[in-house]
CSV table of C-alpha atoms in Angstrom, one decimal:
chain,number,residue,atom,x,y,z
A,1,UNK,CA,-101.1,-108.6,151.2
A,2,UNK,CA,-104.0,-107.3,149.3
A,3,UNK,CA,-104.4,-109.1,146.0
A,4,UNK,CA,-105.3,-106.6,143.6
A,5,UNK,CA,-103.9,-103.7,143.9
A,6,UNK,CA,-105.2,-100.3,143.1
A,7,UNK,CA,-104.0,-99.1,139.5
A,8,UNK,CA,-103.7,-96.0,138.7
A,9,UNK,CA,-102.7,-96.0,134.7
A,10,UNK,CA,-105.5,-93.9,133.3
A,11,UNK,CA,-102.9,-91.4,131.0
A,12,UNK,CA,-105.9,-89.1,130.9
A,13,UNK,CA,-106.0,-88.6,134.9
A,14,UNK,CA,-102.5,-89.6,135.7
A,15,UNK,CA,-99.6,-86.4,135.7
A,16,UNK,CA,-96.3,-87.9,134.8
A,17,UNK,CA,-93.7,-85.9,137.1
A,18,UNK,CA,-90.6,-84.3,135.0
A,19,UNK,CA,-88.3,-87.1,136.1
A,20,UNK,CA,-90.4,-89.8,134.9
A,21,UNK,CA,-91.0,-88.1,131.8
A,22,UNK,CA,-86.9,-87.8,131.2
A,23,UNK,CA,-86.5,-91.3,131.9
A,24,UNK,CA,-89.6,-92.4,129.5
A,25,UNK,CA,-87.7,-90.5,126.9
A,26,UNK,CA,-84.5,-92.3,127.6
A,27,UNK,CA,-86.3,-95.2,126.8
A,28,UNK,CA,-88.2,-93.9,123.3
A,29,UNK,CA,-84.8,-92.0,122.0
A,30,UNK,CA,-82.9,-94.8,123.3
A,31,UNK,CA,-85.4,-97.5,120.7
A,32,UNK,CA,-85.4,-95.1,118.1
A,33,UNK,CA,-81.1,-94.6,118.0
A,34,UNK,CA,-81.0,-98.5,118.0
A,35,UNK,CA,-83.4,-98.3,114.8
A,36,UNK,CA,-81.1,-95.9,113.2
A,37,UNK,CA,-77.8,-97.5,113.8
A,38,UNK,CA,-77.6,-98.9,110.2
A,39,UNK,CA,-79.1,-95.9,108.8
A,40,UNK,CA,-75.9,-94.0,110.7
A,41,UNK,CA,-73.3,-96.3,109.2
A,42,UNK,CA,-74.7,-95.6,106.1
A,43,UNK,CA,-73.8,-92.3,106.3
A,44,UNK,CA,-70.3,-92.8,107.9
A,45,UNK,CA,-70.0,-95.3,104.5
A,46,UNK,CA,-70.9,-92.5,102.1
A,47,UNK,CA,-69.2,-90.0,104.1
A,48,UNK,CA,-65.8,-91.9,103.6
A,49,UNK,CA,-66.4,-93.5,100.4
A,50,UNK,CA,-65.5,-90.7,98.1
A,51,UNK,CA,-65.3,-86.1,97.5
A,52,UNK,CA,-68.0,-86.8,95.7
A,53,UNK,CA,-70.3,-89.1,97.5
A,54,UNK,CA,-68.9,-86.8,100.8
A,55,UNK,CA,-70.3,-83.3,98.3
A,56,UNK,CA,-73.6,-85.4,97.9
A,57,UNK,CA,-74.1,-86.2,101.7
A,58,UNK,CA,-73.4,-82.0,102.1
A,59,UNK,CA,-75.9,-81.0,99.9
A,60,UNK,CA,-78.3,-83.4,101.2
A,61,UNK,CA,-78.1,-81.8,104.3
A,62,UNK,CA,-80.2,-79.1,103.0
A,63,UNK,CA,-83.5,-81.3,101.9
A,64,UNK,CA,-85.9,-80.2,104.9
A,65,UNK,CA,-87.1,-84.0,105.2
A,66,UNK,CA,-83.7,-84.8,105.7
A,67,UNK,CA,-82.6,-82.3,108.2
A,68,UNK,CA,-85.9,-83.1,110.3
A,69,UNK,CA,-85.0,-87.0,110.4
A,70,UNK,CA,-81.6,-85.7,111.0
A,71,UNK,CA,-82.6,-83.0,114.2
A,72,UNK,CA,-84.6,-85.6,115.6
A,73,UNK,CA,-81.7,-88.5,115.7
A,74,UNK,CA,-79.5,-85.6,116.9
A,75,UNK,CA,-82.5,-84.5,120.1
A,76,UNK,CA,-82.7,-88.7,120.7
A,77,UNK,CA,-79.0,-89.2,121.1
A,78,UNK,CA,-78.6,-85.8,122.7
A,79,UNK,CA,-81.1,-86.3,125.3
A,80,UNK,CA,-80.0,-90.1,125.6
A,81,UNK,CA,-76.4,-89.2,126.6
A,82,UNK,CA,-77.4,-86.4,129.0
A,83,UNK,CA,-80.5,-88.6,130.9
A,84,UNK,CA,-77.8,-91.3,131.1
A,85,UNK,CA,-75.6,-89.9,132.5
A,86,UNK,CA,-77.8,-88.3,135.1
A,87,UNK,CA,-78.9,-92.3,135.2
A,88,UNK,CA,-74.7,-92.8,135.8
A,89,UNK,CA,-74.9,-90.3,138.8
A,90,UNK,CA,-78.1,-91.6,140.5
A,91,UNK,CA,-76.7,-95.6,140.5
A,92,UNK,CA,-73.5,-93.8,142.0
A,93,UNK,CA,-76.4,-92.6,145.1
A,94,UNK,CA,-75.5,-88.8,143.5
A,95,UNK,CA,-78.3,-86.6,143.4
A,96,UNK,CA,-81.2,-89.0,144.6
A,97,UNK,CA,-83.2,-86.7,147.2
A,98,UNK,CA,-86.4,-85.7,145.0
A,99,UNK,CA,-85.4,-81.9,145.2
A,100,UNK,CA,-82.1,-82.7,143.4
A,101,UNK,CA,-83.6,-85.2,140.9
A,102,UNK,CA,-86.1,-82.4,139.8
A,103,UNK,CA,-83.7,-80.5,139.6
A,104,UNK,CA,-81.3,-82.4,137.4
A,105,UNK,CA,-84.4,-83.7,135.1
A,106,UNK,CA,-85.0,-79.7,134.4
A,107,UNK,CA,-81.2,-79.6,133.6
A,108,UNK,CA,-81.3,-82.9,131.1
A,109,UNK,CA,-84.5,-81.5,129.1
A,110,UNK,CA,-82.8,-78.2,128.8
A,111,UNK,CA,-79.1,-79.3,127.8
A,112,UNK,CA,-80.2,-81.6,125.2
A,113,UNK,CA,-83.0,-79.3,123.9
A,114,UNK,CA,-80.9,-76.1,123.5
A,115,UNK,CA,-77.5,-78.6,122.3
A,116,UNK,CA,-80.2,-79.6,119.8
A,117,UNK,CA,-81.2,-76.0,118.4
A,118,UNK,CA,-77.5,-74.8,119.4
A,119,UNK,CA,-76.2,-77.6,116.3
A,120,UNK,CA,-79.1,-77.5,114.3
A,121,UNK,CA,-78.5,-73.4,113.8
A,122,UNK,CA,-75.1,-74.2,113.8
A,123,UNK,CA,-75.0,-76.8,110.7
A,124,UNK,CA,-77.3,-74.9,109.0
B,1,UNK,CA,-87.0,-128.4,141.7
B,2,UNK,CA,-86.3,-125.9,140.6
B,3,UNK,CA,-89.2,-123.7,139.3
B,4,UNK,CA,-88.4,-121.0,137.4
B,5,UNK,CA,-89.9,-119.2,134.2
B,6,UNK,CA,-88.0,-119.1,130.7
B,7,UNK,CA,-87.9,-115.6,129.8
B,8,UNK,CA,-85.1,-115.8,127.4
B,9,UNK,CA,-82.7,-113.8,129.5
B,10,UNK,CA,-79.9,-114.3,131.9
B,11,UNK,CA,-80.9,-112.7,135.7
B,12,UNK,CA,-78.2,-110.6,137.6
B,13,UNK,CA,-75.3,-107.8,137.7
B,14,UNK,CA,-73.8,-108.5,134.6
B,15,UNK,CA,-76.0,-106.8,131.7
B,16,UNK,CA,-76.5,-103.9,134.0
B,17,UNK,CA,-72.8,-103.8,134.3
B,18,UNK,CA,-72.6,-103.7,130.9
B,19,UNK,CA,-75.2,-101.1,130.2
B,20,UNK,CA,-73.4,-99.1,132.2
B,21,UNK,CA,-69.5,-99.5,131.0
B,22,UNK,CA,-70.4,-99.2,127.9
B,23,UNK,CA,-72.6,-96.1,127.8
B,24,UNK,CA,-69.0,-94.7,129.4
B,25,UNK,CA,-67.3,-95.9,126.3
B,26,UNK,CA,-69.8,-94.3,124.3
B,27,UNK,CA,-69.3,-91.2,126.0
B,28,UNK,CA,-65.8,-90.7,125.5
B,29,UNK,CA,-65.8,-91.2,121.9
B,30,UNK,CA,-69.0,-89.2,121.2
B,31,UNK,CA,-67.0,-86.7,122.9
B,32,UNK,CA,-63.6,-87.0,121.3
B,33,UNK,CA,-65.9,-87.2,117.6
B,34,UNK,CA,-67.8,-84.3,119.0
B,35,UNK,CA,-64.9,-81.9,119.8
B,36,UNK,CA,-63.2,-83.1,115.9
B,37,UNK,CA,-65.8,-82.2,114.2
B,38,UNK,CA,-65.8,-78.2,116.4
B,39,UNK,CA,-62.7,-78.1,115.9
B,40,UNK,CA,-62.4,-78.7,112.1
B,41,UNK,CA,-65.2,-76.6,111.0
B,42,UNK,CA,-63.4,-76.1,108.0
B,43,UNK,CA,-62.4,-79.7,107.3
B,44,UNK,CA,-63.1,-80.7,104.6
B,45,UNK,CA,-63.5,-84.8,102.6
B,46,UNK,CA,-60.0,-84.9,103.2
B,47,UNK,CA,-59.5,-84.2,106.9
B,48,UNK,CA,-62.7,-86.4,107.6
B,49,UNK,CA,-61.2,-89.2,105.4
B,50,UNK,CA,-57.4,-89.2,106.9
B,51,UNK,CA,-58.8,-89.3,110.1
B,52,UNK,CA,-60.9,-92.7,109.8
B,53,UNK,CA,-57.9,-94.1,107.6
B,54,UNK,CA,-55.7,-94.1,111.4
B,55,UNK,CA,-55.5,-97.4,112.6
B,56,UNK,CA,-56.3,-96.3,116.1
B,57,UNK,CA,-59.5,-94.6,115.0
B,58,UNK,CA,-60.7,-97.6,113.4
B,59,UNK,CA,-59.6,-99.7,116.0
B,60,UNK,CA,-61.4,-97.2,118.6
B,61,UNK,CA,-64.3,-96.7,116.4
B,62,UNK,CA,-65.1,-100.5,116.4
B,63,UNK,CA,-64.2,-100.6,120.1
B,64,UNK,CA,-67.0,-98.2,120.5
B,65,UNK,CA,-69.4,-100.5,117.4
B,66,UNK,CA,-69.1,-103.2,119.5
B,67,UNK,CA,-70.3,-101.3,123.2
B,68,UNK,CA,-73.0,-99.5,121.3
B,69,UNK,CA,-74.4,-102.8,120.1
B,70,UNK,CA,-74.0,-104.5,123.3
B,71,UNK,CA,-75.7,-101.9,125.2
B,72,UNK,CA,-78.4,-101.4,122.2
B,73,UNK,CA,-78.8,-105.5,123.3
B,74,UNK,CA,-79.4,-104.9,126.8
B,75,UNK,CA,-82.1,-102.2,126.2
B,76,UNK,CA,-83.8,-103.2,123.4
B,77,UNK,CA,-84.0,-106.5,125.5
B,78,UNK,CA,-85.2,-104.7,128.3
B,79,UNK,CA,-88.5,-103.2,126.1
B,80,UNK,CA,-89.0,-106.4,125.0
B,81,UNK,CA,-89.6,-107.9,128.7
B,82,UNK,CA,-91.8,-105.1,129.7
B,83,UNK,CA,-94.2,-104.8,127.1
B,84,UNK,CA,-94.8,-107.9,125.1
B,85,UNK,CA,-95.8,-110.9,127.3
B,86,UNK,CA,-96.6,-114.0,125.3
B,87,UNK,CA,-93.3,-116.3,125.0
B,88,UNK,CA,-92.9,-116.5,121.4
B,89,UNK,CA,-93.8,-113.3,120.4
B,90,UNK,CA,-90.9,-112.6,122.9
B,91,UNK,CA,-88.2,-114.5,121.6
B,92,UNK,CA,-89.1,-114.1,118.0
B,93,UNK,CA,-88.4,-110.1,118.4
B,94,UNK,CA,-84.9,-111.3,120.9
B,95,UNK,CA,-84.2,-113.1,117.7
B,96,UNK,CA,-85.0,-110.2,115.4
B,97,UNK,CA,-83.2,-107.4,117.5
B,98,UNK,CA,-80.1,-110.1,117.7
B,99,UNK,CA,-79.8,-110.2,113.8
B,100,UNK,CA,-80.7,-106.3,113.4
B,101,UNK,CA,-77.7,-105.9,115.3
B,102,UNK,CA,-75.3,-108.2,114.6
B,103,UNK,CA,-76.2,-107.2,110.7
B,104,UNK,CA,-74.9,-103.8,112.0
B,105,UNK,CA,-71.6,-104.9,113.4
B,106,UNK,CA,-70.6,-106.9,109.6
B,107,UNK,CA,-71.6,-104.0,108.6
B,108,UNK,CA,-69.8,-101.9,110.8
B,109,UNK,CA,-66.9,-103.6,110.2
B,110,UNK,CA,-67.1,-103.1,106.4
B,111,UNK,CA,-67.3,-99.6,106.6
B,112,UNK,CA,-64.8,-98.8,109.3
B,113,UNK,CA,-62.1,-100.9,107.8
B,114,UNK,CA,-63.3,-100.8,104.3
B,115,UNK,CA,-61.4,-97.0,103.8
């Protein structure tokens, strides 16, 4: 076997095909929900503690900081649960051919982009 | 002899088992919290508070804690072993991600059962 083998990782000249670009998000919304785990309970806490507090964490919805930190946690687990299970499917041999896969990775960016807006608009 | 390198994790099935039951877990109560909270657009404090003051929801819910940090283990672990290569540096961050999230579950715990 050839020893050193040709590398390819310049991200200037490489072009990341849709599903690897699904599955590298899996990965960064996937870090970035496991940062904001405590940050979550915190809000369930303050949420259930009192009206009041519960009032507080309403109108605190409508700081724009806040709703930005809040529409990106909401894209991250969005697009987390819908890659995964398109992850679930594909260890089940469901969808592997590369016609499919595109397919599906099309279907993950566009669920969890429009759920995103969809609840965003929604909730505000 | 056996000759094999330390990387501070186990090798096999099991964690990606794991991963995988619990994102199922996860699924099923992000839906069931999901479909609440459409449902009760009008709820209010006191709807949101009667329904975390069940014992099955709080039971659920910290069924559910404990698979989100188990499977927050596996991957965190995972981006760990691919991107930072010197031993120590290694298991100081295992060690770090291990108290984040076992910080979380007390936590969890409080909150959830605290109501």
């Amino acid at each position: 076997m050839q020893k050193t083998r040709p590398k390819h990782l310049d991200l200037r000249v490489i072009k990341f095909p849709l599903p690897a670009i699904v599955s590298g998000l899996h990965r960064i919304s996937g870090a970035l929900l496991a940062l904001s785990i405590p940050f979550v309970l915190y809000a369930l806490e303050g949420s259930l503690s009192s009206a009041e507090r519960f009032e507080a964490f309403r109108a605190c919805l409508g700081n724009p900081l806040v709703k930005l930190f809040l529409l990106v946690v909401l894209w991250g687990f969005l697009h987390h649960a819908c890659a995964g299970t398109r992850f679930l499917f594909l260890d089940m041999h469901k969808g592997v051919d590369l016609k499919t896969a595109r397919l599906t990775s099309w279907i993950v960016m566009i669920v969890s982009l429009s759920l995103t807006a969809a609840i965003g608009a929604y909730a505000w | 002899m056996v000759n094999r390198i330390v990387v501070g994790a186990h090798y096999g099935l099991r964690d990606w088992l794991v991963q995988r039951a619990t994102a199922v877990i996860m699924l099923v109560y992000a839906v069931a919290v999901g479909a609440f909270v459409l449902f009760a657009a009008k709820a209010g404090y006191a709807d949101w508070q009667q329904l975390f003051s069940c014992t099955w929801v709080k039971v659920l819910t910290t069924v559910t804690v404990l698979a989100l940090l188990w499977h927050a283990w596996v991957g965190i672990r995972d981006i760990w072993m691919d991107y930072v290569q010197p031993l120590g540096l290694r298991v100081t961050l295992h060690v770090l991600t291990i108290v984040w999230l076992v910080g979380s579950l007390v936590y969890s715990v409080k909150v959830v059962w605290g109501v």
